Each structure stands twice: as structure tokens, then as C-alpha cells.
Amino acid sequence: MIYWYRKLYTDDKVQPHTKKIQKKILSGKGKKKYYVILLSRQKENLLEVLKTDVAFYRFHKEEELYVIGLASTWEKAVQIIQEILVEGYGKNPDFQLKNSFSMSDFQPAGKNSDGR
């Protein structure tokens, strides 16, 4: 199951088409590949970046994936992660990424922001 961060981080190419891209990712029918930034499934890691290809689709059916960002390229995904970290440490020198996201900040894929 995929859970989308309510304040999803995106790059400039994805941002105007976020909802449409999310639907394509969920359906598995999109020809263009994107990169999702996830809260890591392994405790020793903070984040993961997965390309929306066969491996991603296998994972999202078997595990709960918490997506915080969506990018058009690997480089843009890395840039988004850098921005998250710079913003966090800029606000608080004791910033802890894992403590920055609450499960209530996510909504299950397929649900609108109003819960439908």
C-alpha cells in the first residue's frame, strides 16, 4: 500500500501534474518513469529513492510505502532530499529527519485530501 505525504515534495516538472502522475504511478500504466522518495523501510537508513519500475510495483503490493517526494529524475530526487535536509537543519540544528514525519501526515493512495 502506498501512502502519500500530504505536503508532497516535488520538482518543477512534476509539480504542475502531481495528481495525474500519482494516478499513472498507481495504475502502473505510465510510460515515463519517475523517482519516489520514501521513508526508508530499513531502520538504519533515513530515506530511499526508487524508480517507478517493476521493483517499485512489487514493493508497493507487499509493503507499506510512505512517499514524501516525487521527482522526474534521479538528480532531482537528490536535490529534493538536500532541500529537505537544509530546510530542517536551518530551522533546528538538532533536526532529526525520522522525527519530522508523523503517520497522520500521510494519506492512503487513492484517497482525496478530504478522505474520500
Short mmCIF file of N, CA, C and O in Angstrom, two decimals:
data_model
loop_
_atom_site.label_atom_id
_atom_site.label_comp_id
_atom_site.label_asym_id
_atom_site.label_seq_id
_atom_site.Cartn_x
_atom_site.Cartn_y
_atom_site.Cartn_z
N MET A 1 0.84 -1.18 0.00
CA MET A 1 0.00 0.00 0.00
C MET A 1 0.88 1.24 0.00
O MET A 1 1.88 1.29 0.69
N ILE A 2 0.50 2.20 -0.78
CA ILE A 2 1.23 3.46 -0.86
C ILE A 2 0.49 4.51 -0.04
O ILE A 2 -0.73 4.65 -0.13
N TYR A 3 1.27 5.27 0.71
CA TYR A 3 0.76 6.41 1.46
C TYR A 3 1.51 7.64 0.96
O TYR A 3 2.73 7.65 0.92
N TRP A 4 0.76 8.66 0.58
CA TRP A 4 1.37 9.89 0.05
C TRP A 4 1.44 10.92 1.17
O TRP A 4 0.47 11.13 1.90
N TYR A 5 2.58 11.58 1.27
CA TYR A 5 2.73 12.69 2.20
C TYR A 5 1.81 13.82 1.74
O TYR A 5 1.74 14.14 0.56
N ARG A 6 1.08 14.38 2.67
CA ARG A 6 0.08 15.41 2.31
C ARG A 6 0.73 16.66 1.71
O ARG A 6 0.11 17.35 0.91
N LYS A 7 1.97 16.94 2.11
CA LYS A 7 2.71 18.09 1.56
C LYS A 7 3.84 17.57 0.67
O LYS A 7 4.99 17.92 0.84
N LEU A 8 3.48 16.72 -0.26
CA LEU A 8 4.43 16.01 -1.11
C LEU A 8 5.46 16.96 -1.72
O LEU A 8 5.10 17.98 -2.31
N TYR A 9 6.72 16.62 -1.57
CA TYR A 9 7.80 17.37 -2.21
C TYR A 9 7.89 16.94 -3.67
O TYR A 9 7.86 15.74 -3.96
N THR A 10 7.98 17.92 -4.57
CA THR A 10 8.08 17.61 -6.00
C THR A 10 9.08 18.55 -6.65
O THR A 10 9.41 19.61 -6.11
N ASP A 11 9.54 18.15 -7.83
CA ASP A 11 10.40 19.06 -8.59
C ASP A 11 9.52 19.91 -9.52
O ASP A 11 8.30 19.71 -9.60
N ASP A 12 10.15 20.84 -10.22
CA ASP A 12 9.40 21.77 -11.05
C ASP A 12 8.68 21.13 -12.23
O ASP A 12 7.66 21.64 -12.70
N LYS A 13 9.16 20.00 -12.70
CA LYS A 13 8.49 19.31 -13.82
C LYS A 13 7.29 18.50 -13.34
O LYS A 13 6.30 18.36 -14.06
N VAL A 14 7.38 17.96 -12.16
CA VAL A 14 6.31 17.12 -11.62
C VAL A 14 5.19 17.97 -11.03
O VAL A 14 4.01 17.66 -11.19
N GLN A 15 5.54 19.05 -10.36
CA GLN A 15 4.60 19.84 -9.57
C GLN A 15 3.29 20.19 -10.28
O GLN A 15 2.22 19.96 -9.73
N PRO A 16 3.32 20.68 -11.52
CA PRO A 16 2.03 21.03 -12.15
C PRO A 16 1.14 19.84 -12.49
O PRO A 16 -0.04 20.00 -12.78
N HIS A 17 1.71 18.65 -12.47
CA HIS A 17 0.98 17.45 -12.89
C HIS A 17 0.95 16.38 -11.80
O HIS A 17 0.75 15.20 -12.11
N THR A 18 1.12 16.78 -10.56
CA THR A 18 1.29 15.81 -9.47
C THR A 18 0.18 14.78 -9.40
O THR A 18 0.45 13.58 -9.36
N LYS A 19 -1.06 15.21 -9.38
CA LYS A 19 -2.19 14.26 -9.24
C LYS A 19 -2.25 13.28 -10.41
O LYS A 19 -2.46 12.09 -10.22
N LYS A 20 -2.04 13.79 -11.60
CA LYS A 20 -2.06 12.95 -12.79
C LYS A 20 -0.93 11.92 -12.73
O LYS A 20 -1.13 10.74 -13.03
N ILE A 21 0.25 12.35 -12.32
CA ILE A 21 1.41 11.45 -12.21
C ILE A 21 1.17 10.40 -11.13
O ILE A 21 1.48 9.22 -11.31
N GLN A 22 0.59 10.82 -10.01
CA GLN A 22 0.28 9.86 -8.94
C GLN A 22 -0.65 8.77 -9.48
O GLN A 22 -0.44 7.59 -9.19
N LYS A 23 -1.66 9.15 -10.23
CA LYS A 23 -2.59 8.17 -10.79
C LYS A 23 -1.88 7.21 -11.74
O LYS A 23 -2.12 6.01 -11.73
N LYS A 24 -0.99 7.75 -12.58
CA LYS A 24 -0.24 6.90 -13.51
C LYS A 24 0.65 5.92 -12.75
O LYS A 24 0.76 4.75 -13.12
N ILE A 25 1.28 6.40 -11.70
CA ILE A 25 2.15 5.53 -10.90
C ILE A 25 1.32 4.41 -10.27
O ILE A 25 1.71 3.24 -10.30
N LEU A 26 0.18 4.76 -9.71
CA LEU A 26 -0.66 3.76 -9.05
C LEU A 26 -1.20 2.73 -10.04
O LEU A 26 -1.33 1.56 -9.70
N SER A 27 -1.49 3.17 -11.26
CA SER A 27 -2.05 2.25 -12.25
C SER A 27 -0.97 1.37 -12.89
O SER A 27 -1.26 0.31 -13.43
N GLY A 28 0.28 1.86 -12.84
CA GLY A 28 1.37 1.13 -13.48
C GLY A 28 1.35 1.26 -14.99
O GLY A 28 2.08 0.57 -15.69
N LYS A 29 0.53 2.16 -15.50
CA LYS A 29 0.37 2.30 -16.95
C LYS A 29 1.21 3.41 -17.56
O LYS A 29 1.28 3.52 -18.76
N GLY A 30 1.81 4.23 -16.72
CA GLY A 30 2.60 5.34 -17.26
C GLY A 30 3.86 4.85 -17.94
O GLY A 30 4.55 3.98 -17.43
N LYS A 31 4.15 5.40 -19.10
CA LYS A 31 5.36 5.01 -19.82
C LYS A 31 6.58 5.71 -19.26
O LYS A 31 7.66 5.14 -19.23
N LYS A 32 6.42 6.94 -18.81
CA LYS A 32 7.54 7.67 -18.23
C LYS A 32 7.80 7.17 -16.83
O LYS A 32 6.88 6.92 -16.07
N LYS A 33 9.05 7.05 -16.49
CA LYS A 33 9.43 6.60 -15.15
C LYS A 33 9.71 7.82 -14.28
O LYS A 33 10.25 8.82 -14.74
N TYR A 34 9.34 7.72 -13.03
CA TYR A 34 9.58 8.77 -12.05
C TYR A 34 10.37 8.18 -10.90
O TYR A 34 10.57 6.97 -10.82
N TYR A 35 10.78 9.04 -10.00
CA TYR A 35 11.53 8.60 -8.82
C TYR A 35 10.74 9.01 -7.58
O TYR A 35 10.35 10.17 -7.45
N VAL A 36 10.47 8.05 -6.73
CA VAL A 36 9.76 8.33 -5.49
C VAL A 36 10.76 8.35 -4.35
O VAL A 36 11.69 7.54 -4.30
N ILE A 37 10.57 9.30 -3.45
CA ILE A 37 11.40 9.41 -2.26
C ILE A 37 10.56 8.89 -1.11
O ILE A 37 9.45 9.38 -0.86
N LEU A 38 11.07 7.87 -0.45
CA LEU A 38 10.33 7.17 0.59
C LEU A 38 11.00 7.31 1.94
O LEU A 38 12.23 7.38 2.02
N LEU A 39 10.19 7.26 2.99
CA LEU A 39 10.76 6.99 4.29
C LEU A 39 11.31 5.57 4.21
O LEU A 39 10.64 4.68 3.70
N SER A 40 12.51 5.37 4.69
CA SER A 40 13.17 4.08 4.50
C SER A 40 12.42 2.95 5.18
O SER A 40 11.90 3.09 6.28
N ARG A 41 12.45 1.80 4.52
CA ARG A 41 11.87 0.59 5.08
C ARG A 41 12.85 -0.09 6.04
O ARG A 41 12.47 -0.94 6.80
N GLN A 42 14.13 0.30 5.96
CA GLN A 42 15.15 -0.24 6.87
C GLN A 42 15.45 0.78 7.96
O GLN A 42 15.63 1.96 7.68
N LYS A 43 15.51 0.32 9.19
CA LYS A 43 15.70 1.23 10.32
C LYS A 43 17.03 1.97 10.28
O LYS A 43 17.14 3.07 10.79
N GLU A 44 18.05 1.37 9.68
CA GLU A 44 19.37 2.01 9.67
C GLU A 44 19.47 3.12 8.62
O GLU A 44 20.45 3.87 8.61
N ASN A 45 18.50 3.26 7.74
CA ASN A 45 18.51 4.29 6.70
C ASN A 45 17.43 5.32 6.98
O ASN A 45 16.45 5.04 7.68
N LEU A 46 17.60 6.50 6.42
CA LEU A 46 16.60 7.56 6.60
C LEU A 46 15.59 7.59 5.46
O LEU A 46 14.39 7.62 5.68
N LEU A 47 16.11 7.60 4.23
CA LEU A 47 15.26 7.71 3.05
C LEU A 47 15.72 6.72 2.00
O LEU A 47 16.85 6.23 2.04
N GLU A 48 14.84 6.47 1.05
CA GLU A 48 15.16 5.65 -0.11
C GLU A 48 14.63 6.36 -1.34
O GLU A 48 13.62 7.06 -1.27
N VAL A 49 15.28 6.13 -2.46
CA VAL A 49 14.79 6.63 -3.74
C VAL A 49 14.61 5.41 -4.63
O VAL A 49 15.53 4.63 -4.83
N LEU A 50 13.38 5.23 -5.12
CA LEU A 50 13.08 4.11 -6.01
C LEU A 50 12.54 4.64 -7.32
O LEU A 50 11.72 5.56 -7.35
N LYS A 51 12.97 4.03 -8.39
CA LYS A 51 12.42 4.34 -9.71
C LYS A 51 11.10 3.59 -9.86
O LYS A 51 10.97 2.46 -9.40
N THR A 52 10.14 4.23 -10.48
CA THR A 52 8.83 3.60 -10.66
C THR A 52 8.91 2.59 -11.80
O THR A 52 8.43 2.82 -12.90
N ASP A 53 9.50 1.48 -11.50
CA ASP A 53 9.61 0.39 -12.47
C ASP A 53 9.09 -0.88 -11.82
O ASP A 53 8.39 -0.84 -10.82
N VAL A 54 9.45 -1.99 -12.35
CA VAL A 54 8.93 -3.27 -11.87
C VAL A 54 9.18 -3.48 -10.38
O VAL A 54 8.29 -3.90 -9.64
N ALA A 55 10.38 -3.16 -9.91
CA ALA A 55 10.71 -3.36 -8.49
C ALA A 55 9.79 -2.54 -7.59
O ALA A 55 9.30 -3.03 -6.58
N PHE A 56 9.54 -1.30 -7.97
CA PHE A 56 8.67 -0.45 -7.17
C PHE A 56 7.28 -1.06 -7.07
O PHE A 56 6.69 -1.11 -6.00
N TYR A 57 6.76 -1.54 -8.19
CA TYR A 57 5.40 -2.09 -8.18
C TYR A 57 5.32 -3.36 -7.35
O TYR A 57 4.32 -3.62 -6.70
N ARG A 58 6.39 -4.14 -7.32
CA ARG A 58 6.41 -5.32 -6.47
C ARG A 58 6.37 -4.92 -5.00
O ARG A 58 5.61 -5.44 -4.22
N PHE A 59 7.18 -3.93 -4.64
CA PHE A 59 7.24 -3.47 -3.25
C PHE A 59 5.91 -2.90 -2.80
O PHE A 59 5.46 -3.15 -1.69
N HIS A 60 5.26 -2.09 -3.63
CA HIS A 60 4.07 -1.39 -3.16
C HIS A 60 2.89 -2.34 -2.95
O HIS A 60 1.95 -2.01 -2.25
N LYS A 61 2.95 -3.52 -3.50
CA LYS A 61 1.89 -4.51 -3.25
C LYS A 61 2.19 -5.33 -2.00
O LYS A 61 1.29 -5.89 -1.40
N GLU A 62 3.46 -5.41 -1.61
CA GLU A 62 3.87 -6.25 -0.49
C GLU A 62 4.10 -5.48 0.81
O GLU A 62 4.05 -6.06 1.88
N GLU A 63 4.40 -4.20 0.71
CA GLU A 63 4.79 -3.42 1.89
C GLU A 63 4.07 -2.08 1.92
O GLU A 63 3.56 -1.63 0.91
N GLU A 64 4.11 -1.46 3.09
CA GLU A 64 3.60 -0.11 3.21
C GLU A 64 4.74 0.85 2.84
O GLU A 64 5.80 0.80 3.44
N LEU A 65 4.49 1.68 1.85
CA LEU A 65 5.49 2.64 1.39
C LEU A 65 4.97 4.05 1.68
O LEU A 65 3.86 4.41 1.27
N TYR A 66 5.78 4.83 2.37
CA TYR A 66 5.43 6.20 2.72
C TYR A 66 6.22 7.15 1.83
O TYR A 66 7.41 7.36 2.03
N VAL A 67 5.53 7.71 0.84
CA VAL A 67 6.17 8.55 -0.17
C VAL A 67 6.13 10.01 0.28
O VAL A 67 5.06 10.56 0.52
N ILE A 68 7.33 10.61 0.39
CA ILE A 68 7.39 12.03 0.78
C ILE A 68 7.72 12.93 -0.40
O ILE A 68 7.55 14.14 -0.31
N GLY A 69 8.22 12.34 -1.49
CA GLY A 69 8.59 13.16 -2.63
C GLY A 69 8.47 12.41 -3.94
O GLY A 69 8.49 11.19 -3.98
N LEU A 70 8.37 13.18 -5.00
CA LEU A 70 8.22 12.64 -6.34
C LEU A 70 9.03 13.51 -7.29
O LEU A 70 8.88 14.74 -7.29
N ALA A 71 9.92 12.88 -8.06
CA ALA A 71 10.81 13.63 -8.95
C ALA A 71 10.84 13.03 -10.34
O ALA A 71 10.59 11.84 -10.53
N SER A 72 11.23 13.86 -11.29
CA SER A 72 11.29 13.43 -12.68
C SER A 72 12.60 12.72 -13.01
O SER A 72 12.66 11.94 -13.96
N THR A 73 13.67 12.99 -12.25
CA THR A 73 14.97 12.36 -12.48
C THR A 73 15.62 12.01 -11.15
O THR A 73 15.23 12.53 -10.10
N TRP A 74 16.64 11.16 -11.22
CA TRP A 74 17.41 10.82 -10.02
C TRP A 74 18.04 12.08 -9.42
O TRP A 74 17.99 12.30 -8.22
N GLU A 75 18.60 12.91 -10.27
CA GLU A 75 19.26 14.13 -9.81
C GLU A 75 18.28 15.05 -9.09
O GLU A 75 18.62 15.65 -8.06
N LYS A 76 17.07 15.15 -9.62
CA LYS A 76 16.05 15.99 -8.97
C LYS A 76 15.63 15.39 -7.63
O LYS A 76 15.36 16.12 -6.68
N ALA A 77 15.58 14.07 -7.54
CA ALA A 77 15.25 13.42 -6.27
C ALA A 77 16.31 13.74 -5.22
O ALA A 77 15.99 14.07 -4.07
N VAL A 78 17.57 13.68 -5.60
CA VAL A 78 18.67 14.01 -4.68
C VAL A 78 18.57 15.48 -4.27
O VAL A 78 18.76 15.83 -3.11
N GLN A 79 18.25 16.34 -5.22
CA GLN A 79 18.10 17.77 -4.92
C GLN A 79 16.97 18.00 -3.91
O GLN A 79 17.12 18.81 -2.99
N ILE A 80 15.87 17.29 -4.07
CA ILE A 80 14.75 17.42 -3.13
C ILE A 80 15.19 16.99 -1.73
O ILE A 80 14.90 17.66 -0.73
N ILE A 81 15.92 15.89 -1.64
CA ILE A 81 16.41 15.42 -0.34
C ILE A 81 17.32 16.47 0.29
O ILE A 81 17.21 16.76 1.49
N GLN A 82 18.20 17.05 -0.51
CA GLN A 82 19.08 18.10 0.00
C GLN A 82 18.27 19.27 0.54
O GLN A 82 18.57 19.81 1.61
N GLU A 83 17.23 19.66 -0.19
CA GLU A 83 16.38 20.78 0.24
C GLU A 83 15.68 20.46 1.56
O GLU A 83 15.57 21.33 2.43
N ILE A 84 15.20 19.23 1.71
CA ILE A 84 14.55 18.82 2.96
C ILE A 84 15.53 18.95 4.12
O ILE A 84 15.19 19.49 5.18
N LEU A 85 16.74 18.46 3.92
CA LEU A 85 17.75 18.49 4.99
C LEU A 85 18.19 19.91 5.31
O LEU A 85 18.29 20.29 6.49
N VAL A 86 18.44 20.72 4.29
CA VAL A 86 18.86 22.11 4.52
C VAL A 86 17.76 22.87 5.26
O VAL A 86 18.03 23.61 6.21
N GLU A 87 16.52 22.68 4.84
CA GLU A 87 15.39 23.34 5.50
C GLU A 87 15.29 22.90 6.96
O GLU A 87 15.14 23.72 7.86
N GLY A 88 15.38 21.59 7.19
CA GLY A 88 15.26 21.07 8.55
C GLY A 88 16.36 21.56 9.47
O GLY A 88 16.08 22.04 10.58
N TYR A 89 17.60 21.47 9.02
CA TYR A 89 18.72 21.91 9.85
C TYR A 89 18.76 23.43 9.98
O TYR A 89 19.25 23.96 10.97
N GLY A 90 18.22 24.13 8.98
CA GLY A 90 18.15 25.59 9.06
C GLY A 90 17.19 26.04 10.15
O GLY A 90 17.41 27.06 10.81
N LYS A 91 16.13 25.29 10.35
CA LYS A 91 15.15 25.63 11.39
C LYS A 91 15.59 25.16 12.76
O LYS A 91 15.26 25.78 13.77
N ASN A 92 16.32 24.03 12.80
CA ASN A 92 16.70 23.44 14.08
C ASN A 92 18.01 22.65 13.91
O ASN A 92 18.02 21.64 13.22
N PRO A 93 19.07 23.08 14.57
CA PRO A 93 20.35 22.38 14.44
C PRO A 93 20.29 20.93 14.95
O PRO A 93 21.13 20.11 14.59
N ASP A 94 19.29 20.62 15.76
CA ASP A 94 19.12 19.26 16.28
C ASP A 94 18.09 18.47 15.47
O ASP A 94 17.53 17.49 15.96
N PHE A 95 17.85 18.91 14.26
CA PHE A 95 16.88 18.29 13.35
C PHE A 95 17.09 16.78 13.26
O PHE A 95 18.21 16.30 13.11
N GLN A 96 16.00 16.04 13.37
CA GLN A 96 16.02 14.58 13.21
C GLN A 96 14.99 14.22 12.14
O GLN A 96 13.79 14.32 12.37
N LEU A 97 15.47 13.81 10.98
CA LEU A 97 14.58 13.53 9.86
C LEU A 97 13.49 12.53 10.22
O LEU A 97 12.33 12.73 9.90
N LYS A 98 13.86 11.45 10.89
CA LYS A 98 12.87 10.40 11.21
C LYS A 98 11.75 10.93 12.10
O LYS A 98 10.65 10.40 12.07
N ASN A 99 12.03 11.97 12.88
CA ASN A 99 11.01 12.52 13.77
C ASN A 99 10.21 13.64 13.10
O ASN A 99 9.32 14.21 13.72
N SER A 100 10.51 13.94 11.85
CA SER A 100 9.87 15.06 11.16
C SER A 100 8.54 14.69 10.51
O SER A 100 7.78 15.56 10.15
N PHE A 101 8.30 13.41 10.36
CA PHE A 101 7.09 12.95 9.67
C PHE A 101 6.26 12.09 10.60
O PHE A 101 6.74 11.11 11.15
N SER A 102 5.01 12.48 10.75
CA SER A 102 4.06 11.71 11.54
C SER A 102 3.19 10.90 10.59
O SER A 102 2.91 11.34 9.47
N MET A 103 2.75 9.74 11.00
CA MET A 103 1.89 8.93 10.13
C MET A 103 0.61 9.66 9.78
O MET A 103 0.01 9.42 8.73
N SER A 104 0.18 10.60 10.63
CA SER A 104 -1.03 11.38 10.31
C SER A 104 -0.79 12.37 9.18
O SER A 104 -1.73 12.95 8.65
N ASP A 105 0.49 12.57 8.79
CA ASP A 105 0.83 13.45 7.68
C ASP A 105 0.66 12.76 6.32
O ASP A 105 0.91 13.37 5.29
N PHE A 106 0.27 11.51 6.32
CA PHE A 106 0.15 10.72 5.10
C PHE A 106 -1.30 10.31 4.88
O PHE A 106 -2.06 10.15 5.83
N GLN A 107 -1.64 10.13 3.60
CA GLN A 107 -2.97 9.61 3.27
C GLN A 107 -2.80 8.42 2.33
O GLN A 107 -1.89 8.41 1.50
N PRO A 108 -3.65 7.43 2.47
CA PRO A 108 -3.55 6.26 1.60
C PRO A 108 -3.76 6.64 0.14
O PRO A 108 -4.54 7.53 -0.18
N ALA A 109 -3.04 5.99 -0.74
CA ALA A 109 -3.19 6.23 -2.17
C ALA A 109 -4.63 6.01 -2.57
O ALA A 109 -5.29 5.10 -2.08
N GLY A 110 -5.11 6.86 -3.44
CA GLY A 110 -6.48 6.73 -3.93
C GLY A 110 -7.48 7.55 -3.14
O GLY A 110 -8.61 7.69 -3.55
N LYS A 111 -7.04 8.11 -2.01
CA LYS A 111 -7.96 8.94 -1.22
C LYS A 111 -7.67 10.40 -1.50
O LYS A 111 -6.54 10.81 -1.63
N ASN A 112 -8.71 11.19 -1.59
CA ASN A 112 -8.54 12.63 -1.76
C ASN A 112 -8.16 13.24 -0.43
O ASN A 112 -8.29 12.60 0.61
N SER A 113 -7.73 14.47 -0.45
CA SER A 113 -7.32 15.13 0.78
C SER A 113 -8.48 15.28 1.75
O SER A 113 -8.29 15.45 2.94
N ASP A 114 -9.72 15.16 1.27
CA ASP A 114 -10.86 15.24 2.17
C ASP A 114 -11.27 13.87 2.70
O ASP A 114 -12.28 13.73 3.37
N GLY A 115 -10.48 12.81 2.40
CA GLY A 115 -10.72 11.49 2.97
C GLY A 115 -11.54 10.56 2.12
O GLY A 115 -11.82 9.44 2.51
N ARG A 116 -11.99 11.02 0.92
CA ARG A 116 -12.81 10.15 0.07
C ARG A 116 -11.96 9.33 -0.85
O ARG A 116 -10.91 9.64 -1.24
#
